[in-house]
GROMACS .gro file of C-alpha atoms in nm:
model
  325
    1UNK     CA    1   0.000   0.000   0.000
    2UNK     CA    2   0.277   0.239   0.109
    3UNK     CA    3   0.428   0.174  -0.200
    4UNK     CA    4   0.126   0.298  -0.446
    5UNK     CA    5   0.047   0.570  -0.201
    6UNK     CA    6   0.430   0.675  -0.246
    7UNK     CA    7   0.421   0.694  -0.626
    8UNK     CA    8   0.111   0.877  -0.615
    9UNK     CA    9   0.236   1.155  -0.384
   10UNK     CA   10   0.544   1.167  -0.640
   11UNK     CA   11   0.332   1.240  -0.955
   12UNK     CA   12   0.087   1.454  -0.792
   13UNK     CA   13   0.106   1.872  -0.819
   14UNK     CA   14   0.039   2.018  -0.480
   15UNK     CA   15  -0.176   1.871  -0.201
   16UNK     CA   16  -0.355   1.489  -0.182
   17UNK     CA   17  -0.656   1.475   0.073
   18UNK     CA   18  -0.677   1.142   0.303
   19UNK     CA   19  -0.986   1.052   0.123
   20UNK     CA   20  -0.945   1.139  -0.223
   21UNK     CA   21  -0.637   0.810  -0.160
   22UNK     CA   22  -0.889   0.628   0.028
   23UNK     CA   23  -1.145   0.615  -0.257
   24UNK     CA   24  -0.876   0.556  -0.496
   25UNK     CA   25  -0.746   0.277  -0.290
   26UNK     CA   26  -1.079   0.139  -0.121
   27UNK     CA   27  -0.925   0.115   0.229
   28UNK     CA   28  -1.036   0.310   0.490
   29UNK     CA   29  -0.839   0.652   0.612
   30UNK     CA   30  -0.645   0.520   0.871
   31UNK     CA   31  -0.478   0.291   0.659
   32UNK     CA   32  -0.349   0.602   0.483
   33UNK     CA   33  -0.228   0.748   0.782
   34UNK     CA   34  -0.078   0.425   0.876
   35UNK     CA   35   0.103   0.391   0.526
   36UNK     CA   36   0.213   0.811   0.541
   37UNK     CA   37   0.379   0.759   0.876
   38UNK     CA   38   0.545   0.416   0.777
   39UNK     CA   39   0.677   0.683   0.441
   40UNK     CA   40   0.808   0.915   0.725
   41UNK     CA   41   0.979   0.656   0.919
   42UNK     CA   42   1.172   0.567   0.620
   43UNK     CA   43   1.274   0.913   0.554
   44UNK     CA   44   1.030   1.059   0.320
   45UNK     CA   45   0.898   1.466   0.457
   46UNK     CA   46   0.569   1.450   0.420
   47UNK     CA   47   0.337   1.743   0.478
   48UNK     CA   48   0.000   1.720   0.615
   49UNK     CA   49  -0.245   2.033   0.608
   50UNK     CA   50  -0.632   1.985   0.757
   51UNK     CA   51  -0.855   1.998   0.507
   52UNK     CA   52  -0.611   2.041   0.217
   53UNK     CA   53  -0.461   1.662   0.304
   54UNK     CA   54  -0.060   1.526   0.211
   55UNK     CA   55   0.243   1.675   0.024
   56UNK     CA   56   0.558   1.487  -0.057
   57UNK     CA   57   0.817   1.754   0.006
   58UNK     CA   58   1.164   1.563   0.025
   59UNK     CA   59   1.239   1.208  -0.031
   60UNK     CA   60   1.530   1.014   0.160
   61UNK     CA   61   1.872   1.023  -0.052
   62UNK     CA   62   1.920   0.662  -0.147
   63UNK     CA   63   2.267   0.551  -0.253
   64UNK     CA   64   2.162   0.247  -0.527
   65UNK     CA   65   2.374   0.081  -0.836
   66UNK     CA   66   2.101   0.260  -1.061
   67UNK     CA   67   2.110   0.606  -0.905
   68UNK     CA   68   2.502   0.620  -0.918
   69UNK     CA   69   2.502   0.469  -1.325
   70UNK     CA   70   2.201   0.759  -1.386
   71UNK     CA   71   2.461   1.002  -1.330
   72UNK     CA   72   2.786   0.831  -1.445
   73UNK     CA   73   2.965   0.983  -1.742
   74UNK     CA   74   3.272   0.800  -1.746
   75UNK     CA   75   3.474   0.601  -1.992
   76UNK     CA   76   3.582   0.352  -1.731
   77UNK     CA   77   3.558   0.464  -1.379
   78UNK     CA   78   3.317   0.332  -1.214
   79UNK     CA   79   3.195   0.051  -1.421
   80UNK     CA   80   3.084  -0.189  -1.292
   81UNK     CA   81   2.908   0.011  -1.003
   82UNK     CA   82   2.881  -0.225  -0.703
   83UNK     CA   83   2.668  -0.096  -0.395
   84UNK     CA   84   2.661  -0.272  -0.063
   85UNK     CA   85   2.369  -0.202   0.221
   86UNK     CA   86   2.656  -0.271   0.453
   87UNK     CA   87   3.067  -0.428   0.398
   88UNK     CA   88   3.343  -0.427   0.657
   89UNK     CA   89   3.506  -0.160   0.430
   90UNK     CA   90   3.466  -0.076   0.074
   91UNK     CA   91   3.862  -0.104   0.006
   92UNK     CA   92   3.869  -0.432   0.201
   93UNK     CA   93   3.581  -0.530  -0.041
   94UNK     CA   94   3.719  -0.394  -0.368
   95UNK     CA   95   4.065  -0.600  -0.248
   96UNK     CA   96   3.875  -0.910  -0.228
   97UNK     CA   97   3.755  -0.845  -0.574
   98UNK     CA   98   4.097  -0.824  -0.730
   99UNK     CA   99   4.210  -1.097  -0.603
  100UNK     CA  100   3.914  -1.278  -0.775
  101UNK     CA  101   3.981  -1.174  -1.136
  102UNK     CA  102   3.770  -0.825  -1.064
  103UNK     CA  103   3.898  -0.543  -1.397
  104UNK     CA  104   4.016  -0.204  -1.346
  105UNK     CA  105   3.703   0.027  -1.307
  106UNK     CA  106   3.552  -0.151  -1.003
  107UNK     CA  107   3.356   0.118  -0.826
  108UNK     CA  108   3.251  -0.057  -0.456
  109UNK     CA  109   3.044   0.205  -0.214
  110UNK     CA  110   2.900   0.069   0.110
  111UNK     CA  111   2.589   0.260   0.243
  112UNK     CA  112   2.744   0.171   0.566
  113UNK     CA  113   3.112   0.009   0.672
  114UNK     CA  114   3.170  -0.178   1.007
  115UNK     CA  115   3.502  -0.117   0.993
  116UNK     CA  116   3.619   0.180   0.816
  117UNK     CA  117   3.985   0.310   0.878
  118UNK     CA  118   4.221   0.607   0.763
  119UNK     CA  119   4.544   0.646   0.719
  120UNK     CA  120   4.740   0.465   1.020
  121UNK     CA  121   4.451   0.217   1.091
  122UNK     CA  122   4.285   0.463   1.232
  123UNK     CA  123   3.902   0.397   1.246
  124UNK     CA  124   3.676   0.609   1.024
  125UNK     CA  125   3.286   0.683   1.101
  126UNK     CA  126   3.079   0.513   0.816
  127UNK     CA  127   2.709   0.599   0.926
  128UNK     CA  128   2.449   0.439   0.689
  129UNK     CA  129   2.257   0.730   0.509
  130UNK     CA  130   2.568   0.975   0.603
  131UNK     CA  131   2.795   0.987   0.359
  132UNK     CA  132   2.956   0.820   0.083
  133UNK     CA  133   3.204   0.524   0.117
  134UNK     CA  134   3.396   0.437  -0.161
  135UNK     CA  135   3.649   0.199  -0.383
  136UNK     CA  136   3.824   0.271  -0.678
  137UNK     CA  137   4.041  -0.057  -0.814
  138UNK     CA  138   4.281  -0.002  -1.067
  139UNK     CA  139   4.528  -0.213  -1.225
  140UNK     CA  140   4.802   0.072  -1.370
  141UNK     CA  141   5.136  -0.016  -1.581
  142UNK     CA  142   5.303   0.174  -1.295
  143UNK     CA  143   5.644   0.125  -1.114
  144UNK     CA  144   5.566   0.099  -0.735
  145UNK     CA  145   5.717   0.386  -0.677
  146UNK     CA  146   5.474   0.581  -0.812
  147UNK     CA  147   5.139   0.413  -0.696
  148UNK     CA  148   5.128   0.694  -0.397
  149UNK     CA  149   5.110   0.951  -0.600
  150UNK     CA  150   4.755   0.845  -0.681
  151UNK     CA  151   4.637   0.958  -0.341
  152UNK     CA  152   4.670   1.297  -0.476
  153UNK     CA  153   4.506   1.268  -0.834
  154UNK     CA  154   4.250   1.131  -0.620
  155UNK     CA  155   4.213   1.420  -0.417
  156UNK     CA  156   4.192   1.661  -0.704
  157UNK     CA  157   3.908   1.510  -0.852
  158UNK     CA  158   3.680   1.515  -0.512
  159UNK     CA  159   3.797   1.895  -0.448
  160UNK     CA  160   3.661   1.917  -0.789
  161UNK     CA  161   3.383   1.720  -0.721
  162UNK     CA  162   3.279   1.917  -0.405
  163UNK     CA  163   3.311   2.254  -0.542
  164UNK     CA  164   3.061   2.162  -0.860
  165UNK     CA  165   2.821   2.060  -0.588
  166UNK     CA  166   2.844   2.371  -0.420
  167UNK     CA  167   3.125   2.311  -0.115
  168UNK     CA  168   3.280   2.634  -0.061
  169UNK     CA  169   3.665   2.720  -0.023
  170UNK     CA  170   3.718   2.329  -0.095
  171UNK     CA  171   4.111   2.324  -0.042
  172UNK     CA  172   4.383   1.995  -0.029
  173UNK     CA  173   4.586   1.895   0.279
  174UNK     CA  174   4.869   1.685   0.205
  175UNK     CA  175   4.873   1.446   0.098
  176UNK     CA  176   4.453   1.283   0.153
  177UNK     CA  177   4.246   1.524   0.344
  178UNK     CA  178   4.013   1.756   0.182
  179UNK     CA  179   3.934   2.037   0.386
  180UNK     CA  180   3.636   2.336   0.380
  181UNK     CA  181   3.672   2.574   0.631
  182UNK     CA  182   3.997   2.499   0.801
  183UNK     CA  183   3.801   2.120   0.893
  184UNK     CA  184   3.789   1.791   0.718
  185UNK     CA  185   3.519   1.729   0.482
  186UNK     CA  186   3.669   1.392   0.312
  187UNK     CA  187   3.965   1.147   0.348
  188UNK     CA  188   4.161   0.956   0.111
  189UNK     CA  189   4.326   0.607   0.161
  190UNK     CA  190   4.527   0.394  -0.130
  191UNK     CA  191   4.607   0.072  -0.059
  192UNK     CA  192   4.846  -0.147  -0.318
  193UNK     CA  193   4.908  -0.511  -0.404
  194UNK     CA  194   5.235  -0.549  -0.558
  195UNK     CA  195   5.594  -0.729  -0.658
  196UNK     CA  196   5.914  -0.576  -0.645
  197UNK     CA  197   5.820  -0.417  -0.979
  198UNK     CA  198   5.521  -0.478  -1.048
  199UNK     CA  199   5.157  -0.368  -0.966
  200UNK     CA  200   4.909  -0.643  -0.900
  201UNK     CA  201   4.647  -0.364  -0.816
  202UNK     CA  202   4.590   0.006  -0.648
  203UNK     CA  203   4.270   0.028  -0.449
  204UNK     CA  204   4.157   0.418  -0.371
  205UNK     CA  205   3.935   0.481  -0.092
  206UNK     CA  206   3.737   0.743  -0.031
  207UNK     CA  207   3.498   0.840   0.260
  208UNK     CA  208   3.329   1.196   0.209
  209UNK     CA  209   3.106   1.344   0.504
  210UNK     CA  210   2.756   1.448   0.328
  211UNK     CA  211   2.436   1.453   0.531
  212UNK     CA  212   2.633   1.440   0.908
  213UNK     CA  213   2.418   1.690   1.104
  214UNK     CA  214   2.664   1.667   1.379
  215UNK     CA  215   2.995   1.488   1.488
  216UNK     CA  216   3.100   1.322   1.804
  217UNK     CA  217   3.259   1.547   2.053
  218UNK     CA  218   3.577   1.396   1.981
  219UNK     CA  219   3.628   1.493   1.606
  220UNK     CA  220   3.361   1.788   1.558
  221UNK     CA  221   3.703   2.078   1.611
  222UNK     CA  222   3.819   1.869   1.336
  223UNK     CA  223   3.536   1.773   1.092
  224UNK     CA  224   3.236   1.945   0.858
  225UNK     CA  225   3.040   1.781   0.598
  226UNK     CA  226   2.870   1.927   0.284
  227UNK     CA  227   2.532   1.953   0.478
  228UNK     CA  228   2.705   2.195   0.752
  229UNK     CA  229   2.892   2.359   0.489
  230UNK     CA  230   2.636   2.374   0.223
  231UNK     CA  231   2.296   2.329   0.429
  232UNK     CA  232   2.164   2.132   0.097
  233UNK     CA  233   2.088   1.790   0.101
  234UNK     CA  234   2.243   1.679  -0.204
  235UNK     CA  235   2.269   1.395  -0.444
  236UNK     CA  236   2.541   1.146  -0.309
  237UNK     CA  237   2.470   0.897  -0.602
  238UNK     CA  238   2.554   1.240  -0.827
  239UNK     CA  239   2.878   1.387  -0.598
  240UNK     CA  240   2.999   1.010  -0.627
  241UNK     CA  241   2.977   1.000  -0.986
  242UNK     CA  242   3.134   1.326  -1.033
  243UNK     CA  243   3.436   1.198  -0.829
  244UNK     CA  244   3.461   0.965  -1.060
  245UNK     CA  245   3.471   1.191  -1.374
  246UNK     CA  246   3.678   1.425  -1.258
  247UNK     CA  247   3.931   1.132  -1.160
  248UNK     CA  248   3.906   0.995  -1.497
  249UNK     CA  249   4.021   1.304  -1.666
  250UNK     CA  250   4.317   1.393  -1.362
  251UNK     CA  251   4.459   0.988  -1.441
  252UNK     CA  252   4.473   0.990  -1.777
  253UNK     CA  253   4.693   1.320  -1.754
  254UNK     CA  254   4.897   1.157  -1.519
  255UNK     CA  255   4.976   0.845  -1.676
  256UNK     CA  256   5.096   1.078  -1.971
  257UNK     CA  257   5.392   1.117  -1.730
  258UNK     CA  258   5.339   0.884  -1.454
  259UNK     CA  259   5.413   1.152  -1.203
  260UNK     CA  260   5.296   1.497  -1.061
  261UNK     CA  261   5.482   1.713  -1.349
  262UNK     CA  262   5.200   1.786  -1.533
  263UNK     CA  263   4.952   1.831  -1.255
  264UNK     CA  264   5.160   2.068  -1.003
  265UNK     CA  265   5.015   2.383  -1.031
  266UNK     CA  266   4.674   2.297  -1.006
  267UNK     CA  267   4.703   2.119  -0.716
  268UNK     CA  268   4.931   2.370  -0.498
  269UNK     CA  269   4.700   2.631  -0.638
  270UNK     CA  270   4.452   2.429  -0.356
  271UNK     CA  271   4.677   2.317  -0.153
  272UNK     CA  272   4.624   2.449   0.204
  273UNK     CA  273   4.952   2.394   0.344
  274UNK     CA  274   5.155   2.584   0.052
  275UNK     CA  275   5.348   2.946   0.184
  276UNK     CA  276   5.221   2.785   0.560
  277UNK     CA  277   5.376   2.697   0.873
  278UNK     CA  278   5.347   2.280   0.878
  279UNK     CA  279   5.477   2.092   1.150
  280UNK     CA  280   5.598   1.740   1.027
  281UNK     CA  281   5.649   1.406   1.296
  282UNK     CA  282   5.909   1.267   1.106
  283UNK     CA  283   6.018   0.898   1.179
  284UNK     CA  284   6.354   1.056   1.252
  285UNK     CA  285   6.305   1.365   1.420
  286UNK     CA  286   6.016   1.612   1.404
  287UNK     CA  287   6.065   1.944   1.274
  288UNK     CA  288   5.884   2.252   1.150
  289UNK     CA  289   5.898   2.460   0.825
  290UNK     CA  290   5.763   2.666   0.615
  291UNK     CA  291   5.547   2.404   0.281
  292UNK     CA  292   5.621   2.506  -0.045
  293UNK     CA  293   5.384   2.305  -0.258
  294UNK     CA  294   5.440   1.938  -0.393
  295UNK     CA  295   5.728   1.863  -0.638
  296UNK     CA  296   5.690   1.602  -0.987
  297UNK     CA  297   5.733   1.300  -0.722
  298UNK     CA  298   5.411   1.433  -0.500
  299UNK     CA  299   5.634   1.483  -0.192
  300UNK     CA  300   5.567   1.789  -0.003
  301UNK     CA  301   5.859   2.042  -0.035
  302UNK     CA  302   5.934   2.224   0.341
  303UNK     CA  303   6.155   2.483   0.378
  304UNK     CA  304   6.324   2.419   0.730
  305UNK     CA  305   6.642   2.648   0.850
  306UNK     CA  306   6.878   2.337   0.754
  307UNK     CA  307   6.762   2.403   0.388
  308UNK     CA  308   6.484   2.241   0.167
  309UNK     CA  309   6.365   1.908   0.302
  310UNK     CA  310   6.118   1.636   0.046
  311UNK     CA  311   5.849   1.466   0.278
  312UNK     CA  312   5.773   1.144   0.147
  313UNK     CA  313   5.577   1.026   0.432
  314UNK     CA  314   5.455   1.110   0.800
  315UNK     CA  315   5.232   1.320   0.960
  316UNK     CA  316   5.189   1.697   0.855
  317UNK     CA  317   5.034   1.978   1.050
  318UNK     CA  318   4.934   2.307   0.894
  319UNK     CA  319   4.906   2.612   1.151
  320UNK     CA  320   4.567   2.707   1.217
  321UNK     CA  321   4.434   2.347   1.055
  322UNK     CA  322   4.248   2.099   1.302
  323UNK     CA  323   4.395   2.307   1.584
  324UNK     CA  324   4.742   2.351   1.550
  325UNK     CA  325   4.824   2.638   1.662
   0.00000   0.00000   0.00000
């Protein structure tokens, strides 16, 4: 019943009175009101107005295969589209995939993850209905060496992605945050199968806060999402499939050199720690400089008093980001 009722609500113009449904149904009022509030509790905003009767105003924002391919423009990316109601993590997922014959293009997104995680194995919040958690798998003719570098073509696209969507001051923290007013909006973790020179496969994870209303007490200094940024509900089938055009078009430059060279100055044009104080927890010894953008290798260039130092890996802090201060 809830079902009918739905569609009819969706092709209607303007208001739907309880009995107007009722006679179109032949059940009795109450089972309309019964069926509107079972709409409600699965997300739909439905007004209701005495003596004028129901309006659908806003309907849930589903994350399905055929909502993500509606919007998909891609040569490759994301086909196939594969979405799961729940996974352990999409990257653990896509992984599994490879390993089982899976082609380059694989596109898994979990509506929720049970076990998320960032960079360091650090655990990341995967709320069904929140946001969008996602898998890239690729299978490059890449040295090793190189496969990192992919973290930031990655993040390109999703600034990209979040500023065509309407995400304001969308900016790049090296080398897999995105940020939008000095918090994080989105993080980026690549993950690589490989020989000593050779790439079995490259998954790219990405998990993009969208519809969080709030944060836990513990991360909300630190984090926004496009909701508190934006306050629109939008598409996340549409902002995933954008990632994945905009990706498309950053990887096939890249692969023209297999390195940063022909990408660097759009991406320190957005990155947040370039001509900033960053504070760096080297495996060696920490130390503090001023970041001077990326070089052609995608390590971040930091100008320390000992000279110019390349950071390959480790933690970076930006003054004035996440609380540094």
């Amino acid at each position: 019943m809830k079902e009918k009722i739905l569609r009819l609500l969706q092709e209607a113009d303007g208001f739907l009175s309880g009995q107007e449904i009722s006679e179109m149904f032949g059940v009795t009022r109450t089972s309309v009101w019964k069926a509107i509030r079972q709409l409600e509790e699965m997300g739909y905003e439905i007004e209701a107005v005495r003596n004028k009767g129901y309006r659908l105003c806003s309907e849930p924002d589903f994350l399905t295969r055929e909502r993500v391919c509606e919007y998909l423009d891609t040569a490759w990316a994301g086909h196939p589209v594969q979405v799961f109601d729940s996974v352990d993590s999409t990257n653990n997922e896509a992984k599994r995939q490879a390993e089982s014959g899976a082609e380059q293009g694989l596109l898994v997104i979990g509506e929720q993850q049970t076990a998320g995680r960032g960079r360091r194995g650090r655990a990341w919040d995967s709320e069904k209905g929140e946001g969008i958690f996602m898998s890239l798998l690729l299978k490059p003719d890449l040295e090793p060496a190189h496969a990192s570098m992919l973290t930031l073509v990655m993040g390109m696209a999703v600034r990209d992605a979040l500023e065509t969507v309407g995400v304001p001051g969308v900016q790049i923290k090296w080398p897999n945050d995105i940020i939008s007013s000095g918090k994080k909006v989105c993080g980026i973790l690549t993950e690589m199968s490989a020989q000593v020179d050779y790439i079995n496969h490259i998954v790219i994870g990405v998990g993009i806060n969208v519809h969080n209303r709030e944060f836990p007490e513990e991360v909300r200094r630190v984090a926004t999402s496009v909701f508190l940024e934006t306050g629109q509900h939008i598409c996340r089938a549409e902002l995933a499939a954008h990632c994945m055009r905009y990706f498309e078009g950053y990887y096939g430059r890249f692969l023209q050199t297999q390195d940063m060279s022909g990408l660097i100055g759009e991406y320190n044009a957005s990155l947040v720690n370039c001509g900033r104080q960053v504070r760096v927890l080297d495996l060696k010894k920490d130390f503090t400089g001023v970041a001077r953008g990326i070089d052609a290798e995608g390590e971040l260039l930091v100008e320390t008093e000992d000279g110019l130092k390349r950071v390959s890996a480790g933690e970076v802090s930006v003054r004035g980001v996440y609380g540094y201060v």
